[in-house]
mmCIF file of C-alpha atoms in Angstrom:
data_model
loop_
_atom_site.group_PDB
_atom_site.id
_atom_site.type_symbol
_atom_site.label_atom_id
_atom_site.label_comp_id
_atom_site.label_asym_id
_atom_site.label_seq_id
_atom_site.Cartn_x
_atom_site.Cartn_y
_atom_site.Cartn_z
ATOM 1 C CA LYS Y 1 46.452 9.327 18.092
ATOM 2 C CA ASP Y 2 43.253 10.051 20.135
ATOM 3 C CA TRP Y 3 40.427 8.088 21.499
ATOM 4 C CA VAL Y 4 38.630 5.981 19.021
ATOM 5 C CA ALA Y 5 34.910 6.032 19.360
ATOM 6 C CA SER Y 6 33.455 3.342 17.278
ATOM 7 C CA VAL Y 7 34.036 0.430 15.038
ATOM 8 C CA ASP Y 8 32.319 -0.991 12.290
ATOM 9 C CA PHE Y 9 32.718 -4.117 9.745
ATOM 10 C CA HIS Y 10 32.171 -3.805 6.112
ATOM 11 C CA PRO Y 11 29.343 -6.050 4.915
ATOM 12 C CA ARG Y 12 31.838 -7.987 2.645
ATOM 13 C CA GLY Y 13 35.440 -8.365 2.615
ATOM 14 C CA THR Y 14 38.336 -7.793 5.220
ATOM 15 C CA HIS Y 15 37.576 -3.858 5.953
ATOM 16 C CA LEU Y 16 36.693 -2.183 9.035
ATOM 17 C CA ALA Y 17 35.786 1.479 9.688
ATOM 18 C CA THR Y 18 36.634 3.583 12.785
ATOM 19 C CA ALA Y 19 35.774 7.017 13.990
ATOM 20 C CA SER Y 20 38.248 8.876 16.177
ATOM 21 C CA GLY Y 21 38.628 11.792 18.146
ATOM 22 C CA ASP Y 22 41.490 12.987 16.013
ATOM 23 C CA LYS Y 23 38.829 14.244 13.509
ATOM 24 C CA THR Y 24 39.298 11.225 11.117
ATOM 25 C CA VAL Y 25 37.459 8.350 9.913
ATOM 26 C CA LYS Y 26 39.711 5.382 8.985
ATOM 27 C CA VAL Y 27 39.249 2.266 6.955
ATOM 28 C CA TRP Y 28 41.225 -0.823 7.660
ATOM 29 C CA ASP Y 29 42.375 -4.024 6.252
ATOM 30 C CA PHE Y 30 42.175 -5.875 9.440
ATOM 31 C CA LEU Y 31 43.940 -8.967 8.136
ATOM 32 C CA GLN Y 32 46.731 -6.816 7.229
ATOM 33 C CA SER Y 33 46.618 -4.467 9.956
ATOM 34 C CA LYS Y 34 46.890 -1.584 7.601
ATOM 35 C CA CYS Y 35 45.065 1.642 7.009
ATOM 36 C CA VAL Y 36 43.643 1.904 3.481
ATOM 37 C CA ALA Y 37 41.914 5.212 3.692
ATOM 38 C CA THR Y 38 41.449 8.176 5.870
ATOM 39 C CA TYR Y 39 38.924 10.917 5.501
ATOM 40 C CA LYS Y 40 39.605 14.095 7.113
ATOM 41 C CA ASP Y 41 36.963 16.650 6.296
ATOM 42 C CA HIS Y 42 35.513 16.750 10.032
ATOM 43 C CA ALA Y 43 36.416 19.840 12.034
ATOM 44 C CA GLN Y 44 36.171 18.212 15.517
ATOM 45 C CA GLY Y 45 36.230 14.506 16.988
ATOM 46 C CA VAL Y 46 34.194 11.978 15.326
ATOM 47 C CA TRP Y 47 31.614 9.770 17.337
ATOM 48 C CA LYS Y 48 30.497 7.087 14.878
ATOM 49 C CA ALA Y 49 31.085 5.490 11.627
ATOM 50 C CA VAL Y 50 28.818 3.183 9.778
ATOM 51 C CA PHE Y 51 28.971 1.306 6.366
ATOM 52 C CA HIS Y 52 25.790 1.255 4.264
ATOM 53 C CA ASP Y 53 24.361 -2.080 3.473
ATOM 54 C CA THR Y 54 25.847 -2.305 0.013
ATOM 55 C CA GLY Y 55 29.238 -1.226 1.537
ATOM 56 C CA ASP Y 56 29.732 1.466 -1.056
ATOM 57 C CA PHE Y 57 29.141 4.332 1.570
ATOM 58 C CA LEU Y 58 30.281 5.032 4.835
ATOM 59 C CA ALA Y 59 28.450 7.685 6.937
ATOM 60 C CA SER Y 60 30.041 9.565 10.030
ATOM 61 C CA SER Y 61 28.759 11.647 12.896
ATOM 62 C CA SER Y 62 30.590 14.567 14.706
ATOM 63 C CA LEU Y 63 31.179 17.011 17.333
ATOM 64 C CA ASP Y 64 31.242 19.558 14.738
ATOM 65 C CA HIS Y 65 27.383 19.357 14.584
ATOM 66 C CA THR Y 66 27.522 17.510 11.100
ATOM 67 C CA ALA Y 67 27.138 13.935 9.716
ATOM 68 C CA ARG Y 68 28.873 13.059 6.386
ATOM 69 C CA VAL Y 69 28.467 10.539 3.801
ATOM 70 C CA TRP Y 70 31.640 9.179 2.002
ATOM 71 C CA ASP Y 71 32.037 7.435 -1.209
ATOM 72 C CA VAL Y 72 34.052 4.383 -0.542
ATOM 73 C CA ASN Y 73 35.254 3.769 -3.943
ATOM 74 C CA SER Y 74 36.614 7.386 -4.530
ATOM 75 C CA GLY Y 75 37.134 8.192 -1.151
ATOM 76 C CA ARG Y 76 35.321 11.591 -1.671
ATOM 77 C CA CYS Y 77 32.841 13.039 0.703
ATOM 78 C CA ARG Y 78 29.403 13.053 -1.086
ATOM 79 C CA SER Y 79 27.290 14.673 1.552
ATOM 80 C CA THR Y 80 27.607 17.116 4.497
ATOM 81 C CA LEU Y 81 24.325 16.835 6.558
ATOM 82 C CA ARG Y 82 23.607 20.535 8.549
ATOM 83 C CA GLY Y 83 20.905 21.191 10.641
ATOM 84 C CA HIS Y 84 21.746 20.004 14.332
ATOM 85 C CA VAL Y 85 22.896 22.806 16.335
ATOM 86 C CA ASP Y 86 25.050 20.429 18.621
ATOM 87 C CA SER Y 87 27.164 17.312 18.419
ATOM 88 C CA VAL Y 88 25.658 14.509 16.216
ATOM 89 C CA ASN Y 89 26.417 11.645 18.625
ATOM 90 C CA SER Y 90 25.282 8.642 16.576
ATOM 91 C CA LEU Y 91 23.373 7.488 13.387
ATOM 92 C CA ALA Y 92 21.899 4.460 11.490
ATOM 93 C CA TRP Y 93 21.186 3.546 7.959
ATOM 94 C CA LEU Y 94 17.495 2.480 7.423
ATOM 95 C CA PRO Y 95 18.095 -1.024 5.982
ATOM 96 C CA PHE Y 96 18.419 -1.244 2.526
ATOM 97 C CA THR Y 97 17.473 2.414 1.736
ATOM 98 C CA ASN Y 98 19.589 5.769 1.264
ATOM 99 C CA CYS Y 99 17.816 7.093 4.403
ATOM 100 C CA LEU Y 100 19.820 8.026 7.334
ATOM 101 C CA ALA Y 101 18.899 8.518 10.876
ATOM 102 C CA THR Y 102 21.083 10.918 12.988
ATOM 103 C CA CYS Y 103 20.726 12.052 17.085
ATOM 104 C CA SER Y 104 22.227 14.873 18.609
ATOM 105 C CA GLY Y 105 23.109 16.820 21.806
ATOM 106 C CA ASP Y 106 20.433 19.030 20.760
ATOM 107 C CA LYS Y 107 17.853 16.454 21.896
ATOM 108 C CA THR Y 108 16.569 15.799 18.550
ATOM 109 C CA VAL Y 109 16.346 12.585 15.982
ATOM 110 C CA SER Y 110 16.502 13.488 12.298
ATOM 111 C CA LEU Y 111 15.866 11.495 8.922
ATOM 112 C CA TRP Y 112 17.732 12.390 6.116
ATOM 113 C CA ASP Y 113 18.009 11.919 2.261
ATOM 114 C CA PRO Y 114 21.905 11.985 1.931
ATOM 115 C CA ARG Y 115 21.571 12.521 -1.900
ATOM 116 C CA SER Y 116 19.899 15.858 -1.553
ATOM 117 C CA GLN Y 117 21.276 16.631 1.991
ATOM 118 C CA TYR Y 118 17.499 17.117 2.864
ATOM 119 C CA CYS Y 119 16.189 16.608 6.631
ATOM 120 C CA SER Y 120 12.907 15.135 5.770
ATOM 121 C CA HIS Y 121 11.490 14.501 9.297
ATOM 122 C CA THR Y 122 12.620 15.696 12.922
ATOM 123 C CA PHE Y 123 11.420 13.677 15.843
ATOM 124 C CA TYR Y 124 11.121 15.487 19.243
ATOM 125 C CA GLY Y 125 10.500 13.991 22.777
ATOM 126 C CA HIS Y 126 13.871 13.911 24.343
ATOM 127 C CA GLU Y 127 14.584 16.214 27.155
ATOM 128 C CA ASN Y 128 18.277 15.777 27.036
ATOM 129 C CA ALA Y 129 21.059 15.037 24.541
ATOM 130 C CA CYS Y 130 20.522 11.834 22.308
ATOM 131 C CA ASN Y 131 23.249 9.278 22.190
ATOM 132 C CA GLY Y 132 21.894 6.072 20.807
ATOM 133 C CA LEU Y 133 20.014 4.945 17.938
ATOM 134 C CA ALA Y 134 18.758 1.797 16.270
ATOM 135 C CA PHE Y 135 16.488 0.727 13.531
ATOM 136 C CA ALA Y 136 14.226 -2.293 13.967
ATOM 137 C CA PRO Y 137 15.340 -4.828 11.026
ATOM 138 C CA GLY Y 138 12.266 -3.946 9.044
ATOM 139 C CA GLY Y 139 12.960 -0.381 9.311
ATOM 140 C CA GLU Y 140 9.648 0.654 10.420
ATOM 141 C CA ILE Y 141 10.400 1.051 14.026
ATOM 142 C CA LEU Y 142 13.552 3.537 15.000
ATOM 143 C CA VAL Y 143 14.499 3.452 18.849
ATOM 144 C CA SER Y 144 16.645 6.222 20.251
ATOM 145 C CA SER Y 145 18.226 6.810 23.835
ATOM 146 C CA ASP Y 146 19.377 9.932 25.676
ATOM 147 C CA ALA Y 147 21.511 11.058 28.519
ATOM 148 C CA ASP Y 148 18.484 10.752 31.079
ATOM 149 C CA GLY Y 149 18.241 7.212 30.295
ATOM 150 C CA LYS Y 150 14.923 7.831 28.165
ATOM 151 C CA VAL Y 151 14.276 5.635 25.500
ATOM 152 C CA CYS Y 152 11.987 6.575 22.884
ATOM 153 C CA VAL Y 153 10.376 4.105 20.135
ATOM 154 C CA TRP Y 154 9.458 6.030 16.711
ATOM 155 C CA ASP Y 155 7.153 4.890 14.020
ATOM 156 C CA VAL Y 156 9.175 6.121 11.234
ATOM 157 C CA ARG Y 157 6.316 6.242 8.630
ATOM 158 C CA GLN Y 158 3.785 8.221 10.997
ATOM 159 C CA VAL Y 159 6.970 10.365 12.496
ATOM 160 C CA SER Y 160 5.510 9.787 15.937
ATOM 161 C CA CYS Y 161 6.358 8.470 19.134
ATOM 162 C CA LEU Y 162 4.658 4.967 19.881
ATOM 163 C CA THR Y 163 6.033 4.634 23.593
ATOM 164 C CA SER Y 164 8.983 5.507 25.666
ATOM 165 C CA PHE Y 165 10.896 3.706 28.392
ATOM 166 C CA ASP Y 166 12.625 5.118 31.516
ATOM 167 C CA CYS Y 167 15.930 3.678 31.966
ATOM 168 C CA GLY Y 168 17.038 6.778 34.260
ATOM 169 C CA PRO Y 169 18.323 8.224 36.268
ATOM 170 C CA HIS Y 170 21.518 6.843 34.356
ATOM 171 C CA LEU Y 171 22.673 7.366 31.106
ATOM 172 C CA ALA Y 172 21.756 4.916 28.311
ATOM 173 C CA ASN Y 173 24.820 4.353 26.666
ATOM 174 C CA GLY Y 174 23.538 1.946 23.728
ATOM 175 C CA LEU Y 175 20.772 0.158 22.503
ATOM 176 C CA SER Y 176 19.929 -2.595 19.819
ATOM 177 C CA VAL Y 177 16.656 -4.005 18.387
ATOM 178 C CA ASP Y 178 16.695 -7.965 17.819
ATOM 179 C CA ARG Y 179 15.783 -9.438 14.575
ATOM 180 C CA SER Y 180 12.099 -9.938 15.304
ATOM 181 C CA SER Y 181 11.522 -6.434 16.225
ATOM 182 C CA THR Y 182 10.150 -7.492 19.571
ATOM 183 C CA TYR Y 183 12.881 -6.884 22.162
ATOM 184 C CA CYS Y 184 15.003 -3.587 22.276
ATOM 185 C CA ALA Y 185 18.306 -4.158 24.838
ATOM 186 C CA VAL Y 186 19.751 -1.164 26.626
ATOM 187 C CA ALA Y 187 23.027 -0.695 28.069
ATOM 188 C CA SER Y 188 22.840 1.566 31.098
ATOM 189 C CA ASP Y 189 25.682 3.701 33.019
ATOM 190 C CA ASP Y 190 24.434 2.132 36.310
ATOM 191 C CA GLY Y 191 26.093 -1.246 34.880
ATOM 192 C CA THR Y 192 23.221 -3.069 33.938
ATOM 193 C CA ILE Y 193 21.322 -4.146 30.595
ATOM 194 C CA LYS Y 194 17.732 -3.681 30.626
ATOM 195 C CA MET Y 195 15.238 -5.342 28.015
ATOM 196 C CA TYR Y 196 11.991 -4.246 26.979
ATOM 197 C CA ASN Y 197 9.094 -5.795 24.897
ATOM 198 C CA LEU Y 198 8.484 -3.700 22.057
ATOM 199 C CA VAL Y 199 5.225 -5.268 21.241
ATOM 200 C CA ASP Y 200 3.872 -5.296 24.702
ATOM 201 C CA GLU Y 201 5.333 -2.231 25.723
ATOM 202 C CA ARG Y 202 6.682 -3.518 29.019
ATOM 203 C CA GLU Y 203 9.922 -3.929 30.861
ATOM 204 C CA GLY Y 204 11.585 -7.601 31.047
ATOM 205 C CA LEU Y 205 14.591 -8.639 32.120
ATOM 206 C CA LYS Y 206 17.582 -6.674 33.685
ATOM 207 C CA PHE Y 207 20.858 -8.119 34.204
#
């Protein structure tokens, strides 16, 4: 047993995915408290595991510098995404597409087509390790955070930075974009939650 870094519900049914420091991704039937699948191909601890919207695929990111995409039905690794030169700290599916975003300790954010294992775009703008990612529900905006507390807002189509916010000097631990794509909430290492208005590009509440 080792640390468990993330959990994610299957979009249908009673399954839950976990990512762990023991190098595995596990799928659980949470009603029966039983592990129903274990994926073992990562060489180091796994930071994140996220189901695709269809529930047929599961993506994971690891300290071994790779992200992997697993076929939930067969249990096989379908894609290994290589290109980052440091830990892949987080990842997110572009809603209802086959596109996957990753962020890394190498300070970059990348977009991938897991079917071809091809990195289509890389975003540069962070000056420290990237540790958080979230797509706006429409998929046109991607938000990333780093260890300096910087939050970048990216235009996915134009592959450009629309704006950035400074939550520093504390680490930004996680972020989420609301359903209207108006607000971004950032969880900070200083014990606060910071809200940003993505439309007006201004800081809002802090609590």
